[in-house]
Amino acid sequence: MDKKYQVFVSSTFSDLIDERQEVMQALLELDCIPVGMELFPAADDDQWTLIKGLIDDCDYYVLIQAGRYGSIGPDGRSYTQMEYEYALEKDIPIISFLHTDISKIEAGKSEHVAESIEKLRAFRELVTKKMCRFWASPAELGSQVSRSLVKLIKSKPQTGWIRADVASSDEANSEIARLRKEIDELKAQLDKARTTAPEGASGLQQGDDKFELHFSYYHNGEHEASVEITWNQCFYLLAPLMLDESSESKLQRELQEYLKLQLDSRPRVLSVNSVDFQTMKVQFVALGLITKSEKKRSIKDSGTYWSLTPFGETKMMQLRALRK
């Protein structure tokens, strides 16, 4: 049965337009489905999520590297290097095509900042540890891609894509059965996660065990105080904020408003002890109630966000849901 393979093409862009066209043409002639940055939005905070999703859907990964390191991502690596390392992490078959002699690339298409030159050198060194080929012109690159990908498909065959109307009934039914089994297993894992605490949690403080929470406040002078609060009381207070997600600062503010109500003086300024707050957060993580949020926000946002785990949601419902 004829299959079409989806191939992710990764490279810097403006300096390799002709080269990318040669590669795209070579892939189309092999009946492959090329995927590249031409499809990405120009400036989107969620760009990296889109890129990872596209790489996940691909059967093979092609890297083209010349004289530029590329646009820098949030962690200081270029998006090209981030894509390459993500493909490595996902064990997607990779073949890289490196320019034969970077020194012969015209100045407008080469790095001239020392830091970028060093990053490109280190990235190139990383790439040469895996399968790679070398090229000096767009035409040579297209030819190299054609020959190399044919060999890679033979040596590392992947799932590929088949039109639904030509897939055999037996194959389709087998795939449906496999997916149903996978869904059932995932549902069982999710059900277990909603009702079962992590291993070792039984030996930790929780529930009605008390925790002394220290804080300072200002009322006719600065004062220090503490209250005893059970872990259930604390989770009862903070859990609804994390039903979607909450920043650490928002959790602290909610805790501070609660503490103000415990004082007759009702101070305007109150600060919860930082060490105690961190201990509380670590305890909830250890009990399997909260986890660091994976949601994407602005690249400039360096704050830490927290969400409830499935087990944490179940615990919150037990504490807060109103009963008849």
C-alpha positions as a Markdown table, in Angstrom:
| # | Residue | x | y | z |
|---|---|---|---|---|
| 1 | Met | 0.0 | 0.0 | 0.0 |
| 2 | Asp | 1.4 | 3.4 | -1.0 |
| 3 | Lys | 2.2 | 5.6 | 1.9 |
| 4 | Lys | 3.1 | 9.3 | 2.1 |
| 5 | Tyr | 5.6 | 10.4 | 4.7 |
| 6 | Gln | 5.5 | 13.7 | 6.4 |
| 7 | Val | 8.8 | 15.4 | 6.7 |
| 8 | Phe | 9.6 | 18.4 | 8.9 |
| 9 | Val | 12.1 | 20.8 | 7.3 |
| 10 | Ser | 14.0 | 22.9 | 9.9 |
| 11 | Ser | 16.4 | 25.8 | 9.1 |
| 12 | Thr | 16.9 | 29.5 | 9.3 |
| 13 | Phe | 14.7 | 31.2 | 6.8 |
| 14 | Ser | 15.7 | 34.4 | 5.0 |
| 15 | Asp | 19.2 | 33.2 | 4.2 |
| 16 | Leu | 18.1 | 29.8 | 2.8 |
| 17 | Ile | 15.0 | 30.6 | 0.7 |
| 18 | Asp | 16.5 | 29.1 | -2.5 |
| 19 | Glu | 17.8 | 26.1 | -0.6 |
| 20 | Arg | 14.4 | 25.4 | 1.1 |
| 21 | Gln | 12.7 | 25.6 | -2.3 |
| 22 | Glu | 15.0 | 22.9 | -3.7 |
| 23 | Val | 14.4 | 20.7 | -0.6 |
| 24 | Met | 10.6 | 21.2 | -0.8 |
| 25 | Gln | 10.6 | 20.3 | -4.5 |
| 26 | Ala | 12.8 | 17.2 | -3.8 |
| 27 | Leu | 10.3 | 16.0 | -1.1 |
| 28 | Leu | 7.3 | 16.5 | -3.3 |
| 29 | Glu | 9.0 | 14.5 | -6.1 |
| 30 | Leu | 9.4 | 11.7 | -3.5 |
| 31 | Asp | 5.6 | 11.9 | -2.8 |
| 32 | Cys | 6.4 | 13.2 | 0.7 |
| 33 | Ile | 4.5 | 15.8 | 2.6 |
| 34 | Pro | 6.8 | 18.7 | 3.5 |
| 35 | Val | 6.2 | 20.7 | 6.7 |
| 36 | Gly | 8.1 | 23.9 | 7.3 |
| 37 | Met | 8.2 | 27.3 | 8.9 |
| 38 | Glu | 6.3 | 28.8 | 6.0 |
| 39 | Leu | 3.2 | 27.5 | 7.8 |
| 40 | Phe | 3.9 | 29.2 | 11.1 |
| 41 | Pro | 2.4 | 32.5 | 12.3 |
| 42 | Ala | 5.0 | 35.3 | 12.1 |
| 43 | Ala | 4.9 | 36.3 | 15.8 |
| 44 | Asp | 2.7 | 34.2 | 18.1 |
| 45 | Asp | 3.3 | 33.5 | 21.8 |
| 46 | Asp | 2.1 | 30.0 | 21.2 |
| 47 | Gln | 4.4 | 29.4 | 18.2 |
| 48 | Trp | 6.6 | 26.8 | 20.0 |
| 49 | Thr | 3.5 | 24.7 | 20.9 |
| 50 | Leu | 2.5 | 24.7 | 17.3 |
| 51 | Ile | 6.0 | 23.7 | 16.1 |
| 52 | Lys | 6.1 | 20.8 | 18.6 |
| 53 | Gly | 2.7 | 19.5 | 17.4 |
| 54 | Leu | 3.9 | 19.6 | 13.8 |
| 55 | Ile | 7.1 | 17.7 | 14.6 |
| 56 | Asp | 5.1 | 15.1 | 16.6 |
| 57 | Asp | 3.0 | 14.4 | 13.5 |
| 58 | Cys | 6.0 | 14.0 | 11.2 |
| 59 | Asp | 7.7 | 10.7 | 10.2 |
| 60 | Tyr | 11.1 | 12.2 | 9.5 |
| 61 | Tyr | 13.1 | 15.4 | 10.3 |
| 62 | Val | 15.4 | 17.3 | 8.0 |
| 63 | Leu | 17.8 | 20.0 | 9.2 |
| 64 | Ile | 19.5 | 22.4 | 6.9 |
| 65 | Gln | 22.3 | 24.4 | 8.4 |
| 66 | Ala | 24.4 | 27.2 | 6.9 |
| 67 | Gly | 25.9 | 30.4 | 8.2 |
| 68 | Arg | 23.2 | 31.6 | 10.6 |
| 69 | Tyr | 22.3 | 30.4 | 14.1 |
| 70 | Gly | 18.7 | 31.7 | 13.9 |
| 71 | Ser | 16.0 | 33.5 | 15.9 |
| 72 | Ile | 16.5 | 33.1 | 19.6 |
| 73 | Gly | 13.9 | 31.4 | 21.8 |
| 74 | Pro | 13.0 | 32.2 | 25.5 |
| 75 | Asp | 15.9 | 30.0 | 26.9 |
| 76 | Gly | 18.7 | 31.4 | 24.7 |
| 77 | Arg | 18.7 | 28.6 | 22.1 |
| 78 | Ser | 17.6 | 29.3 | 18.5 |
| 79 | Tyr | 14.3 | 27.9 | 17.4 |
| 80 | Thr | 16.2 | 25.8 | 14.9 |
| 81 | Gln | 18.2 | 24.1 | 17.7 |
| 82 | Met | 15.1 | 23.8 | 19.9 |
| 83 | Glu | 13.4 | 21.9 | 17.0 |
| 84 | Tyr | 16.4 | 19.7 | 16.4 |
| 85 | Glu | 16.7 | 18.7 | 20.1 |
| 86 | Tyr | 13.0 | 18.2 | 20.3 |
| 87 | Ala | 13.1 | 15.8 | 17.4 |
| 88 | Leu | 16.0 | 13.9 | 19.1 |
| 89 | Glu | 14.0 | 13.7 | 22.3 |
| 90 | Lys | 11.0 | 12.3 | 20.4 |
| 91 | Asp | 13.3 | 9.7 | 18.6 |
| 92 | Ile | 12.2 | 10.9 | 15.2 |
| 93 | Pro | 14.6 | 9.8 | 12.4 |
| 94 | Ile | 16.8 | 12.8 | 11.6 |
| 95 | Ile | 19.1 | 13.6 | 8.7 |
| 96 | Ser | 21.1 | 16.8 | 8.7 |
| 97 | Phe | 22.5 | 18.8 | 5.8 |
| 98 | Leu | 25.4 | 21.1 | 6.6 |
| 99 | His | 27.1 | 23.7 | 4.4 |
| 100 | Thr | 30.5 | 22.4 | 3.4 |
| 101 | Asp | 32.4 | 25.6 | 4.1 |
| 102 | Ile | 30.8 | 28.4 | 6.2 |
| 103 | Ser | 33.7 | 30.7 | 5.5 |
| 104 | Lys | 32.6 | 30.9 | 1.8 |
| 105 | Ile | 29.0 | 32.0 | 2.6 |
| 106 | Glu | 28.4 | 35.7 | 1.7 |
| 107 | Ala | 28.6 | 38.1 | 4.6 |
| 108 | Gly | 24.9 | 39.0 | 4.6 |
| 109 | Lys | 24.0 | 35.4 | 5.2 |
| 110 | Ser | 26.5 | 34.7 | 8.0 |
| 111 | Glu | 26.7 | 35.5 | 11.7 |
| 112 | His | 28.9 | 38.4 | 12.6 |
| 113 | Val | 28.3 | 38.6 | 16.4 |
| 114 | Ala | 30.8 | 36.6 | 18.4 |
| 115 | Glu | 28.2 | 35.1 | 20.7 |
| 116 | Ser | 26.0 | 33.9 | 17.7 |
| 117 | Ile | 29.1 | 32.5 | 15.9 |
| 118 | Glu | 30.0 | 30.5 | 19.0 |
| 119 | Lys | 26.5 | 29.2 | 19.4 |
| 120 | Leu | 26.4 | 28.2 | 15.7 |
| 121 | Arg | 29.7 | 26.4 | 16.1 |
| 122 | Ala | 28.5 | 24.4 | 19.1 |
| 123 | Phe | 25.2 | 23.6 | 17.4 |
| 124 | Arg | 27.1 | 22.4 | 14.3 |
| 125 | Glu | 29.3 | 20.2 | 16.4 |
| 126 | Leu | 26.2 | 18.7 | 18.1 |
| 127 | Val | 24.7 | 17.9 | 14.7 |
| 128 | Thr | 27.8 | 16.2 | 13.3 |
| 129 | Lys | 27.5 | 13.5 | 16.0 |
| 130 | Lys | 24.4 | 12.2 | 14.1 |
| 131 | Met | 23.8 | 11.3 | 10.5 |
| 132 | Cys | 24.6 | 14.3 | 8.3 |
| 133 | Arg | 25.5 | 15.2 | 4.7 |
| 134 | Phe | 27.3 | 18.2 | 3.3 |
| 135 | Trp | 26.3 | 20.6 | 0.4 |
| 136 | Ala | 27.7 | 23.7 | -1.3 |
| 137 | Ser | 24.8 | 24.8 | -3.6 |
| 138 | Pro | 21.0 | 24.7 | -3.6 |
| 139 | Ala | 21.0 | 22.2 | -6.5 |
| 140 | Glu | 23.5 | 19.9 | -4.7 |
| 141 | Leu | 21.4 | 20.2 | -1.5 |
| 142 | Gly | 18.2 | 19.1 | -3.3 |
| 143 | Ser | 20.0 | 16.1 | -4.8 |
| 144 | Gln | 21.5 | 15.1 | -1.4 |
| 145 | Val | 18.1 | 15.3 | 0.2 |
| 146 | Ser | 16.5 | 13.0 | -2.4 |
| 147 | Arg | 19.1 | 10.3 | -2.2 |
| 148 | Ser | 19.5 | 10.4 | 1.5 |
| 149 | Leu | 15.8 | 10.4 | 2.4 |
| 150 | Val | 15.2 | 7.4 | 0.1 |
| 151 | Lys | 17.9 | 5.5 | 2.1 |
| 152 | Leu | 16.5 | 6.7 | 5.4 |
| 153 | Ile | 13.0 | 5.5 | 4.6 |
| 154 | Lys | 14.3 | 2.1 | 3.7 |
| 155 | Ser | 16.5 | 1.8 | 6.8 |
| 156 | Lys | 14.0 | 3.3 | 9.3 |
| 157 | Pro | 10.5 | 2.9 | 7.9 |
| 158 | Gln | 7.8 | 4.9 | 9.7 |
| 159 | Thr | 4.1 | 4.8 | 10.0 |
| 160 | Gly | 3.4 | 7.3 | 7.2 |
| 161 | Trp | 0.0 | 8.4 | 5.9 |
| 162 | Ile | -2.6 | 6.4 | 3.9 |
| 163 | Arg | -5.8 | 7.7 | 2.4 |
| 164 | Ala | -8.8 | 6.5 | 4.4 |
| 165 | Asp | -10.6 | 5.2 | 1.3 |
| 166 | Val | -7.7 | 3.0 | 0.3 |
| 167 | Ala | -6.8 | 1.5 | 3.7 |
| 168 | Ser | -7.9 | -2.1 | 4.0 |
| 169 | Ser | -10.8 | -2.9 | 6.4 |
| 170 | Asp | -8.7 | -5.3 | 8.3 |
| 171 | Glu | -6.0 | -2.8 | 8.9 |
| 172 | Ala | -8.5 | -0.1 | 9.8 |
| 173 | Asn | -10.3 | -2.4 | 12.2 |
| 174 | Ser | -7.0 | -3.5 | 13.8 |
| 175 | Glu | -6.0 | 0.2 | 14.3 |
| 176 | Ile | -9.4 | 1.0 | 15.8 |
| 177 | Ala | -9.1 | -1.9 | 18.2 |
| 178 | Arg | -5.6 | -0.8 | 19.2 |
| 179 | Leu | -6.7 | 2.8 | 19.8 |
| 180 | Arg | -9.7 | 1.6 | 21.9 |
| 181 | Lys | -7.4 | -0.4 | 24.0 |
| 182 | Glu | -5.1 | 2.6 | 24.5 |
| 183 | Ile | -8.1 | 4.8 | 25.4 |
| 184 | Asp | -9.3 | 2.3 | 28.0 |
| 185 | Glu | -5.8 | 2.1 | 29.5 |
| 186 | Leu | -5.5 | 5.9 | 29.6 |
| 187 | Lys | -9.0 | 6.1 | 31.3 |
| 188 | Ala | -7.9 | 3.6 | 33.9 |
| 189 | Gln | -4.8 | 5.6 | 34.6 |
| 190 | Leu | -6.8 | 8.8 | 34.9 |
| 191 | Asp | -9.3 | 7.2 | 37.2 |
| 192 | Lys | -6.4 | 6.0 | 39.4 |
| 193 | Ala | -4.8 | 9.4 | 39.4 |
| 194 | Arg | -8.1 | 11.0 | 40.5 |
| 195 | Thr | -8.5 | 8.7 | 43.5 |
| 196 | Thr | -5.0 | 7.6 | 44.6 |
| 197 | Ala | -2.4 | 9.6 | 46.4 |
| 198 | Pro | 1.3 | 9.3 | 45.4 |
| 199 | Glu | 3.3 | 6.5 | 46.9 |
| 200 | Gly | 4.8 | 7.5 | 50.2 |
| 201 | Ala | 2.2 | 10.2 | 50.8 |
| 202 | Ser | 0.7 | 8.4 | 53.8 |
| 203 | Gly | 3.8 | 9.2 | 55.8 |
| 204 | Leu | 3.4 | 13.0 | 55.3 |
| 205 | Gln | 1.5 | 15.6 | 57.3 |
| 206 | Gln | -2.0 | 16.1 | 55.7 |
| 207 | Gly | -5.7 | 16.4 | 56.5 |
| 208 | Asp | -6.3 | 17.6 | 60.0 |
| 209 | Asp | -2.6 | 17.7 | 60.9 |
| 210 | Lys | -1.7 | 21.2 | 62.0 |
| 211 | Phe | 0.9 | 23.5 | 60.5 |
| 212 | Glu | 2.1 | 26.7 | 62.2 |
| 213 | Leu | 2.0 | 29.6 | 59.7 |
| 214 | His | 4.1 | 32.6 | 60.6 |
| 215 | Phe | 3.4 | 36.1 | 59.3 |
| 216 | Ser | 4.2 | 39.8 | 59.9 |
| 217 | Tyr | 1.9 | 42.7 | 59.8 |
| 218 | Tyr | 1.8 | 46.5 | 60.5 |
| 219 | His | -0.6 | 48.1 | 63.0 |
| 220 | Asn | 0.8 | 50.9 | 65.1 |
| 221 | Gly | 4.2 | 49.4 | 64.5 |
| 222 | Glu | 5.4 | 46.1 | 63.0 |
| 223 | His | 4.4 | 42.8 | 64.6 |
| 224 | Glu | 5.0 | 39.2 | 64.1 |
| 225 | Ala | 2.5 | 36.4 | 64.8 |
| 226 | Ser | 1.5 | 32.9 | 63.8 |
| 227 | Val | -1.6 | 30.8 | 63.5 |
| 228 | Glu | -2.2 | 27.0 | 63.5 |
| 229 | Ile | -4.0 | 25.9 | 60.4 |
| 230 | Thr | -4.8 | 22.3 | 59.3 |
| 231 | Trp | -3.6 | 21.2 | 55.9 |
| 232 | Asn | -7.3 | 20.6 | 54.9 |
| 233 | Gln | -8.2 | 24.2 | 55.9 |
| 234 | Cys | -5.3 | 25.6 | 53.8 |
| 235 | Phe | -6.2 | 23.5 | 50.8 |
| 236 | Tyr | -9.9 | 24.4 | 51.2 |
| 237 | Leu | -8.8 | 28.0 | 51.0 |
| 238 | Leu | -6.4 | 27.9 | 48.0 |
| 239 | Ala | -7.7 | 25.0 | 45.9 |
| 240 | Pro | -10.4 | 26.8 | 44.0 |
| 241 | Leu | -7.9 | 29.4 | 42.7 |
| 242 | Met | -6.0 | 26.5 | 41.0 |
| 243 | Leu | -9.0 | 24.8 | 39.4 |
| 244 | Asp | -7.8 | 26.4 | 36.2 |
| 245 | Glu | -4.4 | 27.9 | 37.3 |
| 246 | Ser | -3.1 | 30.5 | 39.7 |
| 247 | Ser | 0.1 | 32.5 | 40.1 |
| 248 | Glu | 2.1 | 32.1 | 43.3 |
| 249 | Ser | 1.5 | 35.8 | 44.0 |
| 250 | Lys | -2.3 | 35.3 | 43.8 |
| 251 | Leu | -2.1 | 32.3 | 46.2 |
| 252 | Gln | -0.1 | 34.4 | 48.6 |
| 253 | Arg | -2.6 | 37.3 | 48.5 |
| 254 | Glu | -5.5 | 34.9 | 49.2 |
| 255 | Leu | -3.6 | 33.5 | 52.2 |
| 256 | Gln | -2.8 | 37.0 | 53.5 |
| 257 | Glu | -6.4 | 38.0 | 53.3 |
| 258 | Tyr | -7.4 | 35.0 | 55.4 |
| 259 | Leu | -4.7 | 35.8 | 58.0 |
| 260 | Lys | -5.9 | 39.4 | 58.3 |
| 261 | Leu | -9.3 | 38.1 | 59.3 |
| 262 | Gln | -7.7 | 36.2 | 62.1 |
| 263 | Leu | -6.6 | 39.4 | 63.8 |
| 264 | Asp | -8.8 | 41.8 | 65.7 |
| 265 | Ser | -6.8 | 44.8 | 64.4 |
| 266 | Arg | -7.6 | 44.0 | 60.7 |
| 267 | Pro | -4.2 | 45.4 | 59.4 |
| 268 | Arg | -4.0 | 46.7 | 55.9 |
| 269 | Val | -0.4 | 45.4 | 55.4 |
| 270 | Leu | 0.4 | 41.7 | 56.1 |
| 271 | Ser | 3.1 | 39.4 | 54.7 |
| 272 | Val | 3.1 | 35.6 | 55.0 |
| 273 | Asn | 6.4 | 34.1 | 56.0 |
| 274 | Ser | 8.1 | 33.1 | 52.7 |
| 275 | Val | 9.7 | 29.9 | 54.1 |
| 276 | Asp | 6.3 | 28.7 | 55.4 |
| 277 | Phe | 4.6 | 29.5 | 52.1 |
| 278 | Gln | 7.2 | 27.5 | 50.2 |
| 279 | Thr | 6.9 | 24.6 | 52.7 |
| 280 | Met | 3.1 | 24.6 | 52.2 |
| 281 | Lys | 3.6 | 24.6 | 48.4 |
| 282 | Val | 6.1 | 21.7 | 48.6 |
| 283 | Gln | 3.8 | 19.7 | 50.9 |
| 284 | Phe | 0.9 | 20.0 | 48.4 |
| 285 | Val | 3.2 | 18.9 | 45.6 |
| 286 | Ala | 4.4 | 15.9 | 47.7 |
| 287 | Leu | 0.8 | 15.0 | 48.5 |
| 288 | Gly | 0.0 | 14.9 | 44.8 |
| 289 | Leu | -2.5 | 17.8 | 45.0 |
| 290 | Ile | -1.0 | 20.4 | 42.8 |
| 291 | Thr | 1.5 | 20.6 | 39.9 |
| 292 | Lys | 3.3 | 23.3 | 38.1 |
| 293 | Ser | 1.1 | 24.6 | 35.3 |
| 294 | Glu | 2.1 | 24.0 | 31.7 |
| 295 | Lys | -0.1 | 26.6 | 30.1 |
| 296 | Lys | 1.6 | 29.1 | 27.8 |
| 297 | Arg | 1.6 | 32.8 | 28.7 |
| 298 | Ser | 3.6 | 35.7 | 27.4 |
| 299 | Ile | 7.2 | 35.0 | 26.8 |
| 300 | Lys | 8.0 | 37.9 | 29.1 |
| 301 | Asp | 6.0 | 36.4 | 32.0 |
| 302 | Ser | 8.5 | 34.8 | 34.3 |
| 303 | Gly | 6.0 | 34.0 | 37.1 |
| 304 | Thr | 5.3 | 30.5 | 38.4 |
| 305 | Tyr | 1.8 | 29.1 | 38.0 |
| 306 | Trp | 0.1 | 26.2 | 39.7 |
| 307 | Ser | -2.9 | 23.9 | 38.9 |
| 308 | Leu | -4.7 | 21.1 | 40.6 |
| 309 | Thr | -3.8 | 17.6 | 39.7 |
| 310 | Pro | -6.8 | 15.2 | 39.1 |
| 311 | Phe | -6.3 | 13.9 | 42.6 |
| 312 | Gly | -6.3 | 17.5 | 43.9 |
| 313 | Glu | -9.6 | 18.2 | 42.1 |
| 314 | Thr | -11.1 | 15.2 | 43.8 |
| 315 | Lys | -9.8 | 16.3 | 47.2 |
| 316 | Met | -11.2 | 19.9 | 46.6 |
| 317 | Met | -14.6 | 18.5 | 45.8 |
| 318 | Gln | -14.6 | 16.4 | 48.9 |
| 319 | Leu | -13.8 | 19.5 | 51.0 |
| 320 | Arg | -15.9 | 22.2 | 49.3 |
| 321 | Ala | -18.8 | 20.6 | 47.5 |
| 322 | Leu | -22.1 | 21.3 | 49.3 |
| 323 | Arg | -24.0 | 18.2 | 50.4 |
| 324 | Lys | -27.7 | 17.8 | 51.0 |
